[in-house]
Amino acid sequence: MVVPLLKLQDLIEEIRRAKTQAQEREVIQKECAHIRASFRDGDPLQRHRQLAKLLYVHMLGYPAHFGQMECLKLIASPRFTDKRVGYLGAMLLLDERHDAHLLITNSIKNDLSQGIQPVQGLALCTLSTMGSAEMCRDLATEVEKLLLQPSPYVRKKAILTAVHMIRKVPELSDIFLPPCAKLLHERHHGILLGTITLIMELCERSPAALRHFRKVVPQLVQILRMLVTTGYSTEHSISGVSDPFLQVQILRLLRILGRNHEESSETMNDLLAQVATNTDTSRNAGNAVLFETVLTIMDIRSAAGLRVLAVNILGRFLLNSDKNIRYVALTSLLRLVQSDHSVVQRHRPTVVECLRETDASLSRRALELSLALVNSSNVRAMTQELQAFLESCPLDLRADCASGILLAAERLAPTKRWHIDTILHVLITAGAHVRDDAVANLTQLIGGAQELHAYSVCRLYSALAEDISQQPLVQVAAWCIGEYGDLLLEGSCEEVEPLQVEEEEVLALLEKVLQSQMSLPATRGYALTALMKLSTRLRGDNNRIRQVVSIYGSCLDVELQQRAVEYNTLFRKYDHMRAAILEKMPLVERGGPQVDEEAKESKEAVQVSKAAASVPTEPQASKLLDLLDLLDDTSEDAQHPPPLDPSPGGTLVHLLDLPCALPPPAPIPNLKVFEREGVQLNLSFTRPPGSPALLLVTVTTTNSSEGDVTHFICQAAVPKSFQLQLQAPSGNTVPAWGGLPITQLFRILNPNKAPLRLKLRLTYNHLGQSVQEIFEVNNLPVETWQ
């Protein structure tokens, strides 16, 4: 019994009538069985109908690979109805991964040489869709001949096929250079658009083509001028703009040709000014042309007045009601802020207004641009605006905003008191979102500002009394109260409202911090140490402090328990030394205490190594980062480096403890160790004076691409004979277009002066992809370890 075959329309209706996915699968499986049987029968009249149904099944996501060979048969057929379905099937079912795609090369070659325009169009569409590198090399000559065919229909498709060929096989550029110059004289807009796209591909992939097409810049300028000055045309005008697609593509090509070329840039300056001033911006088509004009002005060597005009256009975009236009304006201004900072500053009020946008992407871009606009002249006003934004910004922006404010205050603070007030405001507002080094930076700043000790402790005590949930704020406040609690009790600060504080109130507040469920173990450690220091600063009895300290001698947290036990021992056995041990921290210079402390440790390590002449001691697990699972140094020299014999002069200096006047060390050259898709990693090196075994490596990550780098993590490892300490990075996001970079400090202790090797592991998200790179750096300058 012969089963009647369904038509394509009947199959579509039957599939749509299926109420469940199981019913749909049943219908499709049954029809696929009929299609296979028809293919086996080999009926040429039914083959294209069956393949059309199979392509519909493929579009629904079901397997249809058994129809690949039928596509080849239909393409070889002389009938146009067969060829049409066969070529469509080849575009959908075949790609470079299947060897069967090479079998249609001869059929495409024959169809291109037939002279029948519809067939040539089908063959060109298929070649531009799934043509492999081998097919492009074999058919490049036929496509070149079709570029100059009299039919615009064939020429347009041949140009787009040539674009695909250049992308697949860049060495074919020389074949398509001569026809492009002739095609620029065409009046047909579609052919012109395709030709300019082809020239762009040639210029981006071949320096010789770039030099060749710089000669046609005057011709491109003339074409664009005609488009701008031409009146309304029903065939090409969109919203009153004459063929905006062609204008945008010409501007992109001019941007490529004028980049880093003075003569070409000079030729197009007048035209760009004309386009920028005459384009209608009431519709989106005009805004698109205007935005491409701005990008072209920014990229070429344009005149200063033209760049000011471009920035003003972007400033007008910020006032547009369309969020997309405001977003591209903010992104473009962020690119310009490095080169034209003073010009972008004129639009600072508008940029600040964009911080209040409800759209998260707009407010993030506005935040990045606002931080980039902060300088010494506007730091007070901009910081005030950013602090107001910090109070109401979304949670996912608080970390970036707080980090940006702290960095700006550190670089541009006009006074120490303003700097302290700014950090305090950030800690009060968003303490849970600040960087890990914020506590250390503020304590160091307060410690170095002797005239502000009373002011700082009063401010911090008041803030702590109101809120103990912000852990960084609590840690700084506990440290400051422990150091300068006597000033708090004296009430000697005249710069704030009079504050009368009793000893019992201070102790009760610190006990509240210790007992709070919100307090981290580190915060309790700060509070316990503060109580211990207050035992030497308060005039009353210390029994209450001793009781609190003794309670934590049995704490579950090991570090807190150890502190409490040591403090109890200090009370019981060494009470006569307590005042000297718990005296105030000495004053340190801003930016130098950590380096000095590390230098002292390295000096002691070198002396111990010289005296013992043995392998260096292992670093403490609490201070140094052990990443030896990333880099396992099995070299015998690295494991057991020979001891360095001290010179007689150096020994005499150590014995007499006299200063030794050494010449300043030569600067160590920077080193670029990684670059991928605009993301670049640079290393800079510093050797602190007086500590030859210590090397400070600053890792700077920049991003010149068009997409943000997020969730950036940099890890490092060194051989076992070294000691490595990684400081917290300045952030984990690098904005696009040269935004604020990420910096991170490595401290490497090399007491034996062995050759230095680094192994780095980078993980980040960029342009929608997750990237992980592991590589070794062996070409470090000799000055880093000698």
mmCIF file of C-alpha atoms in Angstrom, residues 140-373:
data_model
loop_
_atom_site.group_PDB
_atom_site.id
_atom_site.type_symbol
_atom_site.label_atom_id
_atom_site.label_comp_id
_atom_site.label_asym_id
_atom_site.label_seq_id
_atom_site.Cartn_x
_atom_site.Cartn_y
_atom_site.Cartn_z
ATOM 1 C CA ALA A 140 38.679 33.169 -6.161
ATOM 2 C CA THR A 141 39.347 33.675 -9.894
ATOM 3 C CA GLU A 142 35.687 33.064 -10.840
ATOM 4 C CA VAL A 143 34.495 35.527 -8.188
ATOM 5 C CA GLU A 144 36.971 38.147 -9.395
ATOM 6 C CA LYS A 145 35.541 37.915 -12.923
ATOM 7 C CA LEU A 146 32.005 38.439 -11.635
ATOM 8 C CA LEU A 147 33.004 41.657 -9.806
ATOM 9 C CA LEU A 148 32.921 43.526 -13.123
ATOM 10 C CA GLN A 149 29.801 41.889 -14.596
ATOM 11 C CA PRO A 150 27.253 44.328 -16.047
ATOM 12 C CA SER A 151 24.445 43.032 -13.797
ATOM 13 C CA PRO A 152 24.283 44.908 -10.448
ATOM 14 C CA TYR A 153 22.526 41.869 -8.936
ATOM 15 C CA VAL A 154 25.506 39.594 -9.562
ATOM 16 C CA ARG A 155 28.104 42.237 -8.699
ATOM 17 C CA LYS A 156 26.626 42.887 -5.258
ATOM 18 C CA LYS A 157 26.682 39.209 -4.383
ATOM 19 C CA ALA A 158 30.189 38.784 -5.811
ATOM 20 C CA ILE A 159 31.475 41.658 -3.646
ATOM 21 C CA LEU A 160 30.007 40.128 -0.486
ATOM 22 C CA THR A 161 31.512 36.767 -1.446
ATOM 23 C CA ALA A 162 34.900 38.476 -1.883
ATOM 24 C CA VAL A 163 34.558 39.882 1.668
ATOM 25 C CA HIS A 164 34.049 36.337 2.971
ATOM 26 C CA MET A 165 37.064 35.115 1.013
ATOM 27 C CA ILE A 166 39.315 37.834 2.456
ATOM 28 C CA ARG A 167 38.238 36.919 5.964
ATOM 29 C CA LYS A 168 38.947 33.248 5.323
ATOM 30 C CA VAL A 169 42.150 33.625 3.265
ATOM 31 C CA PRO A 170 43.811 37.048 3.783
ATOM 32 C CA GLU A 171 46.536 36.245 1.229
ATOM 33 C CA LEU A 172 43.927 36.576 -1.548
ATOM 34 C CA SER A 173 43.996 40.367 -1.041
ATOM 35 C CA ASP A 174 46.130 41.012 -4.119
ATOM 36 C CA ILE A 175 43.486 39.454 -6.391
ATOM 37 C CA PHE A 176 40.747 41.896 -5.343
ATOM 38 C CA LEU A 177 42.761 45.142 -5.198
ATOM 39 C CA PRO A 178 42.385 46.187 -8.908
ATOM 40 C CA PRO A 179 38.597 45.708 -9.191
ATOM 41 C CA CYS A 180 37.920 47.793 -6.062
ATOM 42 C CA ALA A 181 39.275 50.999 -7.622
ATOM 43 C CA LYS A 182 36.878 50.593 -10.571
ATOM 44 C CA LEU A 183 33.905 49.733 -8.373
ATOM 45 C CA LEU A 184 34.261 53.040 -6.477
ATOM 46 C CA HIS A 185 33.033 54.839 -9.618
ATOM 47 C CA GLU A 186 29.673 53.049 -9.425
ATOM 48 C CA ARG A 187 26.468 55.010 -8.906
ATOM 49 C CA HIS A 188 24.571 52.070 -7.480
ATOM 50 C CA HIS A 189 24.436 52.500 -3.706
ATOM 51 C CA GLY A 190 24.291 48.793 -2.975
ATOM 52 C CA ILE A 191 27.462 48.147 -4.970
ATOM 53 C CA LEU A 192 29.178 51.114 -3.318
ATOM 54 C CA LEU A 193 28.251 49.851 0.132
ATOM 55 C CA GLY A 194 29.635 46.395 -0.598
ATOM 56 C CA THR A 195 32.788 47.825 -2.188
ATOM 57 C CA ILE A 196 33.581 49.977 0.852
ATOM 58 C CA THR A 197 33.058 46.954 3.111
ATOM 59 C CA LEU A 198 35.497 44.985 0.929
ATOM 60 C CA ILE A 199 38.080 47.795 1.073
ATOM 61 C CA MET A 200 37.773 47.905 4.867
ATOM 62 C CA GLU A 201 38.517 44.185 5.095
ATOM 63 C CA LEU A 202 41.496 44.572 2.762
ATOM 64 C CA CYS A 203 42.933 47.509 4.726
ATOM 65 C CA GLU A 204 42.561 45.792 8.102
ATOM 66 C CA ARG A 205 44.387 42.671 6.900
ATOM 67 C CA SER A 206 47.052 44.038 4.582
ATOM 68 C CA PRO A 207 49.379 47.021 5.218
ATOM 69 C CA ALA A 208 50.059 47.169 1.472
ATOM 70 C CA ALA A 209 46.335 47.545 0.768
ATOM 71 C CA LEU A 210 46.117 50.279 3.416
ATOM 72 C CA ARG A 211 48.846 52.268 1.677
ATOM 73 C CA HIS A 212 47.210 51.626 -1.697
ATOM 74 C CA PHE A 213 43.749 52.869 -0.722
ATOM 75 C CA ARG A 214 44.992 56.010 1.024
ATOM 76 C CA LYS A 215 45.262 57.391 -2.503
ATOM 77 C CA VAL A 216 41.467 57.199 -2.915
ATOM 78 C CA VAL A 217 40.675 59.309 0.167
ATOM 79 C CA PRO A 218 39.755 62.364 -1.990
ATOM 80 C CA GLN A 219 37.364 60.194 -3.973
ATOM 81 C CA LEU A 220 35.715 58.893 -0.795
ATOM 82 C CA VAL A 221 35.450 62.439 0.510
ATOM 83 C CA GLN A 222 33.707 63.479 -2.707
ATOM 84 C CA ILE A 223 31.220 60.581 -2.494
ATOM 85 C CA LEU A 224 30.338 61.446 1.093
ATOM 86 C CA ARG A 225 30.029 65.151 0.281
ATOM 87 C CA MET A 226 27.549 64.337 -2.469
ATOM 88 C CA LEU A 227 25.500 62.251 -0.037
ATOM 89 C CA VAL A 228 25.439 65.064 2.541
ATOM 90 C CA THR A 229 24.511 67.808 0.062
ATOM 91 C CA THR A 230 22.029 65.740 -1.980
ATOM 92 C CA GLY A 231 18.408 66.558 -1.377
ATOM 93 C CA TYR A 232 15.654 64.137 -0.476
ATOM 94 C CA SER A 233 15.603 60.889 -2.438
ATOM 95 C CA THR A 234 12.711 58.440 -2.066
ATOM 96 C CA GLU A 235 14.996 55.542 -2.979
ATOM 97 C CA HIS A 236 17.775 56.116 -0.444
ATOM 98 C CA SER A 237 16.648 58.618 2.218
ATOM 99 C CA ILE A 238 15.726 57.391 5.693
ATOM 100 C CA SER A 239 14.118 59.878 8.083
ATOM 101 C CA GLY A 240 15.416 62.739 5.956
ATOM 102 C CA VAL A 241 19.038 61.458 5.902
ATOM 103 C CA SER A 242 20.418 60.416 2.518
ATOM 104 C CA ASP A 243 21.439 56.732 2.739
ATOM 105 C CA PRO A 244 22.750 56.692 6.345
ATOM 106 C CA PHE A 245 24.070 53.137 5.877
ATOM 107 C CA LEU A 246 26.438 54.219 3.123
ATOM 108 C CA GLN A 247 27.466 57.344 5.058
ATOM 109 C CA VAL A 248 28.304 55.317 8.155
ATOM 110 C CA GLN A 249 30.354 52.808 6.164
ATOM 111 C CA ILE A 250 32.313 55.562 4.381
ATOM 112 C CA LEU A 251 33.060 57.220 7.735
ATOM 113 C CA ARG A 252 34.351 53.932 9.123
ATOM 114 C CA LEU A 253 36.627 53.499 6.109
ATOM 115 C CA LEU A 254 37.898 57.076 6.452
ATOM 116 C CA ARG A 255 38.648 56.342 10.095
ATOM 117 C CA ILE A 256 40.847 53.402 9.080
ATOM 118 C CA LEU A 257 42.608 55.323 6.324
ATOM 119 C CA GLY A 258 43.216 58.467 8.399
ATOM 120 C CA ARG A 259 44.530 56.764 11.514
ATOM 121 C CA ASN A 260 48.176 57.824 12.120
ATOM 122 C CA HIS A 261 48.367 59.503 8.692
ATOM 123 C CA GLU A 262 48.629 63.286 8.611
ATOM 124 C CA GLU A 263 47.926 63.869 4.906
ATOM 125 C CA SER A 264 44.769 61.749 4.770
ATOM 126 C CA SER A 265 43.487 63.317 8.001
ATOM 127 C CA GLU A 266 44.001 66.805 6.601
ATOM 128 C CA THR A 267 42.045 65.885 3.462
ATOM 129 C CA MET A 268 38.961 64.817 5.394
ATOM 130 C CA ASN A 269 38.919 67.509 8.123
ATOM 131 C CA ASP A 270 36.656 69.941 6.253
ATOM 132 C CA LEU A 271 34.237 67.228 5.257
ATOM 133 C CA LEU A 272 33.934 65.924 8.817
ATOM 134 C CA ALA A 273 33.167 69.431 10.051
ATOM 135 C CA GLN A 274 30.484 69.734 7.356
ATOM 136 C CA VAL A 275 28.886 66.400 8.291
ATOM 137 C CA ALA A 276 28.995 67.257 12.003
ATOM 138 C CA THR A 277 27.230 70.594 11.526
ATOM 139 C CA ASN A 278 24.699 69.731 8.787
ATOM 140 C CA THR A 279 23.358 66.355 9.911
ATOM 141 C CA ASP A 280 19.817 66.337 11.266
ATOM 142 C CA THR A 281 19.775 64.904 14.807
ATOM 143 C CA SER A 282 16.027 64.782 15.303
ATOM 144 C CA ARG A 283 15.915 61.154 14.120
ATOM 145 C CA ASN A 284 17.971 58.098 14.997
ATOM 146 C CA ALA A 285 19.448 57.807 11.494
ATOM 147 C CA GLY A 286 21.051 61.246 11.850
ATOM 148 C CA ASN A 287 22.381 60.370 15.304
ATOM 149 C CA ALA A 288 24.026 57.247 13.883
ATOM 150 C CA VAL A 289 25.841 59.264 11.212
ATOM 151 C CA LEU A 290 26.834 61.893 13.765
ATOM 152 C CA PHE A 291 28.213 59.299 16.182
ATOM 153 C CA GLU A 292 30.353 57.704 13.462
ATOM 154 C CA THR A 293 31.601 61.182 12.584
ATOM 155 C CA VAL A 294 32.651 61.712 16.202
ATOM 156 C CA LEU A 295 34.469 58.365 16.280
ATOM 157 C CA THR A 296 36.302 59.241 13.070
ATOM 158 C CA ILE A 297 37.365 62.633 14.450
ATOM 159 C CA MET A 298 38.647 60.963 17.613
ATOM 160 C CA ASP A 299 40.698 58.328 15.780
ATOM 161 C CA ILE A 300 42.383 60.383 13.069
ATOM 162 C CA ARG A 301 44.851 63.242 13.467
ATOM 163 C CA SER A 302 42.161 65.889 13.378
ATOM 164 C CA ALA A 303 42.469 69.572 14.192
ATOM 165 C CA ALA A 304 42.006 70.762 17.771
ATOM 166 C CA GLY A 305 38.837 72.679 16.947
ATOM 167 C CA LEU A 306 37.338 69.616 15.333
ATOM 168 C CA ARG A 307 37.981 67.552 18.459
ATOM 169 C CA VAL A 308 36.254 70.211 20.572
ATOM 170 C CA LEU A 309 33.281 69.982 18.189
ATOM 171 C CA ALA A 310 33.213 66.193 18.599
ATOM 172 C CA VAL A 311 33.179 66.446 22.402
ATOM 173 C CA ASN A 312 30.369 69.022 22.254
ATOM 174 C CA ILE A 313 28.337 66.636 20.076
ATOM 175 C CA LEU A 314 28.788 63.922 22.689
ATOM 176 C CA GLY A 315 27.712 66.446 25.326
ATOM 177 C CA ARG A 316 24.479 66.989 23.376
ATOM 178 C CA PHE A 317 24.026 63.223 23.203
ATOM 179 C CA LEU A 318 24.036 63.132 27.013
ATOM 180 C CA LEU A 319 20.879 65.253 26.968
ATOM 181 C CA ASN A 320 19.085 62.928 24.542
ATOM 182 C CA SER A 321 16.052 61.047 25.813
ATOM 183 C CA ASP A 322 17.244 57.782 24.257
ATOM 184 C CA LYS A 323 19.218 55.734 26.802
ATOM 185 C CA ASN A 324 21.258 54.011 24.103
ATOM 186 C CA ILE A 325 22.495 57.356 22.774
ATOM 187 C CA ARG A 326 23.419 58.497 26.289
ATOM 188 C CA TYR A 327 25.308 55.247 26.858
ATOM 189 C CA VAL A 328 27.438 55.527 23.709
ATOM 190 C CA ALA A 329 28.127 59.176 24.582
ATOM 191 C CA LEU A 330 29.420 58.230 28.035
ATOM 192 C CA THR A 331 31.551 55.428 26.571
ATOM 193 C CA SER A 332 33.055 57.754 23.966
ATOM 194 C CA LEU A 333 33.777 60.499 26.501
ATOM 195 C CA LEU A 334 35.523 57.922 28.671
ATOM 196 C CA ARG A 335 37.835 57.202 25.733
ATOM 197 C CA LEU A 336 38.501 60.910 25.224
ATOM 198 C CA VAL A 337 39.096 61.880 28.840
ATOM 199 C CA GLN A 338 42.757 60.878 28.734
ATOM 200 C CA SER A 339 43.656 62.887 25.617
ATOM 201 C CA ASP A 340 41.189 65.827 25.888
ATOM 202 C CA HIS A 341 40.629 66.110 29.623
ATOM 203 C CA SER A 342 39.992 69.850 29.745
ATOM 204 C CA VAL A 343 37.422 69.690 26.942
ATOM 205 C CA VAL A 344 35.503 66.848 28.562
ATOM 206 C CA GLN A 345 35.521 68.732 31.881
ATOM 207 C CA ARG A 346 33.050 71.248 30.414
ATOM 208 C CA HIS A 347 30.357 68.558 30.452
ATOM 209 C CA ARG A 348 31.022 67.471 34.037
ATOM 210 C CA PRO A 349 27.641 68.660 35.405
ATOM 211 C CA THR A 350 25.801 66.633 32.761
ATOM 212 C CA VAL A 351 27.902 63.559 33.509
ATOM 213 C CA VAL A 352 27.140 63.893 37.230
ATOM 214 C CA GLU A 353 23.426 64.087 36.418
ATOM 215 C CA CYS A 354 23.729 60.724 34.646
ATOM 216 C CA LEU A 355 24.758 59.152 37.968
ATOM 217 C CA ARG A 356 21.119 59.333 38.998
ATOM 218 C CA GLU A 357 19.953 57.208 36.054
ATOM 219 C CA THR A 358 17.841 54.202 36.972
ATOM 220 C CA ASP A 359 19.476 52.137 34.221
ATOM 221 C CA ALA A 360 22.376 50.185 35.762
ATOM 222 C CA SER A 361 24.596 50.285 32.665
ATOM 223 C CA LEU A 362 24.200 54.060 32.348
ATOM 224 C CA SER A 363 24.977 54.754 35.998
ATOM 225 C CA ARG A 364 28.044 52.475 35.862
ATOM 226 C CA ARG A 365 29.426 54.285 32.810
ATOM 227 C CA ALA A 366 28.667 57.646 34.411
ATOM 228 C CA LEU A 367 30.488 56.543 37.566
ATOM 229 C CA GLU A 368 33.593 55.508 35.610
ATOM 230 C CA LEU A 369 33.622 58.808 33.724
ATOM 231 C CA SER A 370 33.025 60.850 36.898
ATOM 232 C CA LEU A 371 35.980 59.191 38.603
ATOM 233 C CA ALA A 372 38.145 59.872 35.563
ATOM 234 C CA LEU A 373 37.176 63.571 35.668
#
